[in-house]
Backbone as JSON, one array per atom type, in Angstrom:
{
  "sequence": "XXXXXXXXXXXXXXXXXXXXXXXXXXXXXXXXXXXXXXXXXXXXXXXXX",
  "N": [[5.29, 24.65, -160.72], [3.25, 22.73, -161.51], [0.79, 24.13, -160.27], [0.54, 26.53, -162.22], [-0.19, 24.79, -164.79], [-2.38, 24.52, -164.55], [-4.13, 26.42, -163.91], [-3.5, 27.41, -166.84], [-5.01, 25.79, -168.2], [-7.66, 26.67, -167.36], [-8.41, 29.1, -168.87], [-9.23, 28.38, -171.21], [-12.0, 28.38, -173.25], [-15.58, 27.65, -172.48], [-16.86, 24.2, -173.95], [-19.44, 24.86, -176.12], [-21.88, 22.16, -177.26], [-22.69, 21.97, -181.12], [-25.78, 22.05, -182.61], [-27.86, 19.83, -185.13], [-28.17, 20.59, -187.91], [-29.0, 19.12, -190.36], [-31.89, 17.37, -189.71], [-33.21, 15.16, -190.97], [-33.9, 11.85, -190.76], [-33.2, 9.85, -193.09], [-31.12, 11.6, -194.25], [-28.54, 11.41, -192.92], [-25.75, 9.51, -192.7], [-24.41, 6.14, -191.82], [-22.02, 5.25, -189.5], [-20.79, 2.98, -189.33], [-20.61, 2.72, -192.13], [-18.89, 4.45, -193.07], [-16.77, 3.96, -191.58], [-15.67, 1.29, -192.46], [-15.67, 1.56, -195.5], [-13.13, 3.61, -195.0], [-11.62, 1.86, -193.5], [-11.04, 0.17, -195.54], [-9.86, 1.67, -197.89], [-7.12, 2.28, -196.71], [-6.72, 0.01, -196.03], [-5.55, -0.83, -198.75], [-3.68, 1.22, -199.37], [-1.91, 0.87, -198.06], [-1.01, -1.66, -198.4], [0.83, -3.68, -200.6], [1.67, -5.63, -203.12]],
  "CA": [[5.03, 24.39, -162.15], [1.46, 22.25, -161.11], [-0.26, 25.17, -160.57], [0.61, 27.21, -163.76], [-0.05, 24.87, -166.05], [-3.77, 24.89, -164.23], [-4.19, 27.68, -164.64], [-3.52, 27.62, -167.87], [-6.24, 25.36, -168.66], [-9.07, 27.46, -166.9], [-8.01, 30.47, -169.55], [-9.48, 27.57, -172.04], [-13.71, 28.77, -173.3], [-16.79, 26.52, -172.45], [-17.46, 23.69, -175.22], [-20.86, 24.67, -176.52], [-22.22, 21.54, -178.61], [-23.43, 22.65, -181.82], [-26.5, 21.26, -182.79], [-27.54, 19.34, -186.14], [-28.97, 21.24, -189.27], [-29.98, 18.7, -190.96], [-32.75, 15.91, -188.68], [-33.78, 13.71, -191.52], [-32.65, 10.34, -190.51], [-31.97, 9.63, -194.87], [-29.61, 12.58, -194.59], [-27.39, 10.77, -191.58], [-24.88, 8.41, -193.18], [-24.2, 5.04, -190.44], [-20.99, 5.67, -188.95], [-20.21, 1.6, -189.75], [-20.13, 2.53, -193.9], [-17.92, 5.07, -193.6], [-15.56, 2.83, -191.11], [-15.77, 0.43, -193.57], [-15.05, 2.32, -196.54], [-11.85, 3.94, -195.0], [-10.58, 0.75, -193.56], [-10.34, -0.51, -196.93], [-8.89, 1.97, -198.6], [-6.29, 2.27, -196.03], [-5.52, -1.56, -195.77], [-5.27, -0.9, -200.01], [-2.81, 2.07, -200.01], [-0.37, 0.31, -197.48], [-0.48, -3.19, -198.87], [1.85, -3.4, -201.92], [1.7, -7.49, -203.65]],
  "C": [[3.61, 23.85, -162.35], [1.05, 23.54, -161.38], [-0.21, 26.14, -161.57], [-0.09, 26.36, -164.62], [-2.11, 24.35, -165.73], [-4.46, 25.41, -164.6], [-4.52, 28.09, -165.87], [-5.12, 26.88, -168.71], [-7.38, 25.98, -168.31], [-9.12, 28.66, -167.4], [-8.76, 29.57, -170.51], [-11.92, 27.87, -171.93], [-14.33, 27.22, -173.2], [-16.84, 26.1, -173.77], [-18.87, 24.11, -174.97], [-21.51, 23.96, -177.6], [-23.05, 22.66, -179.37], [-24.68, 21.73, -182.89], [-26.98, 21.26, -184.52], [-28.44, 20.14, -186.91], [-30.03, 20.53, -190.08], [-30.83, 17.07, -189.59], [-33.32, 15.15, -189.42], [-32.8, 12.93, -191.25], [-32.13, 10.14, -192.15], [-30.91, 10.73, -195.32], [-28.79, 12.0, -193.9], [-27.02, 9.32, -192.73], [-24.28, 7.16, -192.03], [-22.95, 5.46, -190.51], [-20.17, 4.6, -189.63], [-20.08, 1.93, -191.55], [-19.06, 3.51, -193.48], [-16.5, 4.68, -192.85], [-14.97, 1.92, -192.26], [-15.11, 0.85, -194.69], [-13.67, 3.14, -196.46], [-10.7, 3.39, -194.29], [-9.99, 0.03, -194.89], [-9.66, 0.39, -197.58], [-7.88, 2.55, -197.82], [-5.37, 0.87, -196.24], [-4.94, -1.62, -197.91], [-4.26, 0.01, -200.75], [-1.81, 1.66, -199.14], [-0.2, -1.46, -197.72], [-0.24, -3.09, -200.64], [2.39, -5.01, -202.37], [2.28, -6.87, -204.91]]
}
């Protein structure tokens, strides 16, 4: 059963990153706002006062 399911994974294509369109840094949004922004409205659609 090991070696099948091997196998199976080496039937699986090369990742080829795909690289970025846009390279202005004021187009890139910080990773930390948009954490931010969908911790809160998470902790605001499952807390119910």
């Amino acid at each position: 059963l090991l070696p099948q399911v091997l196998m199976e994974e080496d039937d699986c294509p090369e990742l080829i990153p795909i690289e970025e369109k846009i390279s202005l840094p004021s187009a890139q949004i910080p990773v930390t706002i948009i954490t931010g922004y969908l911790v809160q409205r998470f902790i605001k659609q499952n807390i119910h006062i």
